[in-house]
Coordinates of C-alpha atoms in Angstrom, one line a residue:
M252 CA 92.6 44.0 68.2
E253 CA 96.3 45.9 68.4
N254 CA 98.7 44.3 70.5
T255 CA 99.9 46.2 73.8
A256 CA 102.9 46.6 72.3
T257 CA 101.9 49.3 69.3
F258 CA 99.6 51.2 72.9
L259 CA 101.0 54.0 75.1
T260 CA 99.6 55.7 78.5
I261 CA 98.0 59.0 78.9
K262 CA 101.5 60.5 79.8
Q263 CA 103.7 58.9 77.3
A264 CA 100.5 59.9 74.9
A265 CA 101.5 63.9 75.7
Q266 CA 104.7 63.6 75.5
Q267 CA 104.9 61.7 72.0
V268 CA 102.9 64.4 70.9
N269 CA 103.7 67.5 72.9
K270 CA 100.4 68.5 73.6
S271 CA 98.9 68.5 77.8
E272 CA 97.8 65.1 79.3
Q273 CA 94.4 67.6 79.7
T274 CA 94.0 67.4 75.8
I275 CA 95.4 63.8 75.2
R276 CA 92.2 62.1 78.0
R277 CA 89.8 64.5 76.2
L278 CA 90.0 62.9 72.9
V279 CA 90.2 59.4 74.7
K280 CA 87.4 60.4 76.3
Q281 CA 85.5 60.5 72.9
H282 CA 86.8 57.5 71.8
A283 CA 86.4 55.2 75.7
K284 CA 84.1 52.5 73.5
T285 CA 86.6 52.2 70.4
S286 CA 89.3 49.6 69.7
H287 CA 91.9 52.5 69.6
I288 CA 90.9 52.5 73.5
Q289 CA 91.6 50.0 76.1
V290 CA 90.8 50.2 80.0
E291 CA 93.7 48.2 82.0
Q292 CA 92.5 46.9 85.7
T293 CA 94.8 48.3 88.2
P294 CA 95.0 48.6 91.7
K295 CA 94.6 52.1 92.3
G296 CA 91.8 52.0 89.5
N297 CA 91.6 51.8 85.8
T298 CA 94.4 53.2 83.2
Y299 CA 93.4 54.2 79.6
L300 CA 96.1 53.1 76.6
I301 CA 95.7 54.5 73.5
S302 CA 96.7 53.2 69.9
Q303 CA 99.9 54.8 68.8
T304 CA 98.4 54.8 65.3
F305 CA 95.1 56.4 66.2
L306 CA 97.2 59.1 67.9
A307 CA 99.6 59.6 65.3
Q308 CA 96.5 60.1 62.3
Q309 CA 94.7 62.4 65.4
Y310 CA 98.3 64.9 65.5
P311 CA 99.8 64.0 62.0
S312 CA 102.1 67.2 62.4
Q313 CA 103.5 65.7 65.8
A314 CA 104.3 62.6 65.0
E315 CA 106.6 63.6 62.0
P316 CA 110.3 64.4 63.8
L317 CA 111.8 67.5 63.0
P318 CA 115.0 68.1 60.5
A319 CA 117.8 67.5 63.0
V320 CA 120.3 68.1 60.4
I321 CA 120.6 72.6 59.2
T322 CA 121.8 72.7 55.4
Q323 CA 124.4 75.0 54.3
V324 CA 121.6 77.1 52.6
Q325 CA 119.9 78.0 56.3
V326 CA 123.6 78.8 58.2
P327 CA 123.6 82.6 57.0
E328 CA 119.4 82.2 58.2
V329 CA 120.4 81.0 61.6
A330 CA 123.4 83.6 62.2
E331 CA 121.2 86.4 61.0
L332 CA 118.1 85.6 62.9
Q333 CA 121.2 84.9 66.1
R334 CA 122.1 88.7 65.6
Q335 CA 118.8 90.1 65.7
L336 CA 118.3 87.9 68.4
A337 CA 121.5 89.6 70.0
E338 CA 120.1 93.3 68.9
R339 CA 117.1 92.6 71.0
D340 CA 117.7 91.2 73.7
Q341 CA 120.0 94.3 74.1
T342 CA 117.5 96.9 72.9
I343 CA 115.5 95.1 75.8
Q344 CA 118.4 95.2 78.4
Q345 CA 118.7 99.0 77.8
L346 CA 114.8 99.6 77.8
Q347 CA 114.9 97.8 81.7
N348 CA 118.0 99.9 82.5
R349 CA 115.8 103.4 81.5
L350 CA 112.7 101.7 83.7
L351 CA 114.8 101.5 86.0
E352 CA 116.6 104.9 86.6
Q353 CA 113.2 106.6 86.1
N354 CA 111.7 104.9 88.5
D355 CA 114.8 105.9 90.3
V356 CA 114.0 110.1 89.4
L357 CA 110.1 109.1 89.4
N358 CA 111.0 108.2 93.9
A359 CA 113.0 111.1 94.1
L360 CA 110.6 113.3 92.8
T361 CA 107.5 111.3 95.1
N362 CA 109.8 111.9 98.3
Q363 CA 110.5 115.5 97.3
V364 CA 106.5 116.5 97.2
N365 CA 106.0 114.4 100.5
S366 CA 108.8 116.5 102.1
Q367 CA 107.3 119.6 100.9
R368 CA 103.7 118.3 102.2
I369 CA 105.3 117.5 105.2
G370 CA 107.2 121.4 106.2
R371 CA 103.8 123.2 104.9
I372 CA 101.7 120.7 107.6
E373 CA 104.6 121.4 110.3
E374 CA 103.9 125.1 109.6
L375 CA 100.4 125.1 109.7
L376 CA 100.8 123.8 112.8
L377 CA 102.9 125.9 114.2
S378 CA 100.9 129.1 112.6
Q379 CA 98.2 127.1 114.5
N380 CA 100.2 126.5 117.9
E381 CA 100.6 130.7 118.2
Q382 CA 97.5 131.5 117.6
L383 CA 95.8 129.2 121.0
G384 CA 98.6 130.6 122.6
E385 CA 97.1 134.1 121.6
L386 CA 93.9 133.1 122.6
Q387 CA 94.9 131.6 125.6
K388 CA 96.2 134.7 126.7
R389 CA 93.1 136.8 126.4
L390 CA 91.8 134.3 128.6
P391 CA 91.4 135.2 132.2
E392 CA 93.8 133.4 135.0
P393 CA 92.2 130.5 137.1
G394 CA 91.0 133.2 140.4
E395 CA 90.8 136.3 138.5
A396 CA 87.5 138.1 138.4
P397 CA 85.8 137.6 135.0
V398 CA 85.9 140.9 132.8
L399 CA 82.0 141.4 132.9
L400 CA 81.2 143.1 129.4
A401 CA 78.6 146.3 130.1
E402 CA 75.0 145.1 130.3
P403 CA 73.3 146.6 128.0
E404 CA 70.4 149.1 128.0
P405 CA 66.8 148.1 129.0
A406 CA 64.6 148.6 126.5
K407 CA 62.5 151.7 126.4
K408 CA 58.7 150.7 127.5
G409 CA 55.9 150.9 125.3
F410 CA 53.2 153.5 125.8
W411 CA 51.1 151.7 127.7
Q412 CA 53.3 150.0 130.5
R413 CA 54.1 153.2 131.3
V414 CA 50.1 154.2 131.9
F415 CA 49.9 151.1 133.9
G416 CA 53.5 150.9 135.5
K417 CA 54.4 146.9 133.8

């Protein structure tokens, strides 16, 4: 069995292989009964430790460090990528500015349409108020006798009504 110096906590293991702690916990759970995983009793509960060599076997590409030195051949490529990135940033900025301008135009048009709608509604309300005023003028005053309409002519009596008088 390996000594505790080659075992890492879940947090240390996650940082070393650039994975989430949840990913390392799943790995620990799968191999909990093997010699690659150790359990330590702590006052707060169990702490799981994972073997550094086992971790390197599971995630070999993450265990290898990236080259720290850029070769002379890579310098022009890096400069070209930086130029392309600057162009892309500039394009994004231009598109954001255009989007803001279009948003301003859209807001102005919306305000104009709303103003027109409100004006039309006000016109309709004024027209209805005028019509109501005219109708109120036609109504009789409270003390006046109501204007009666002519009574309809009685219906002509039928033959039997004329004979028997009903």
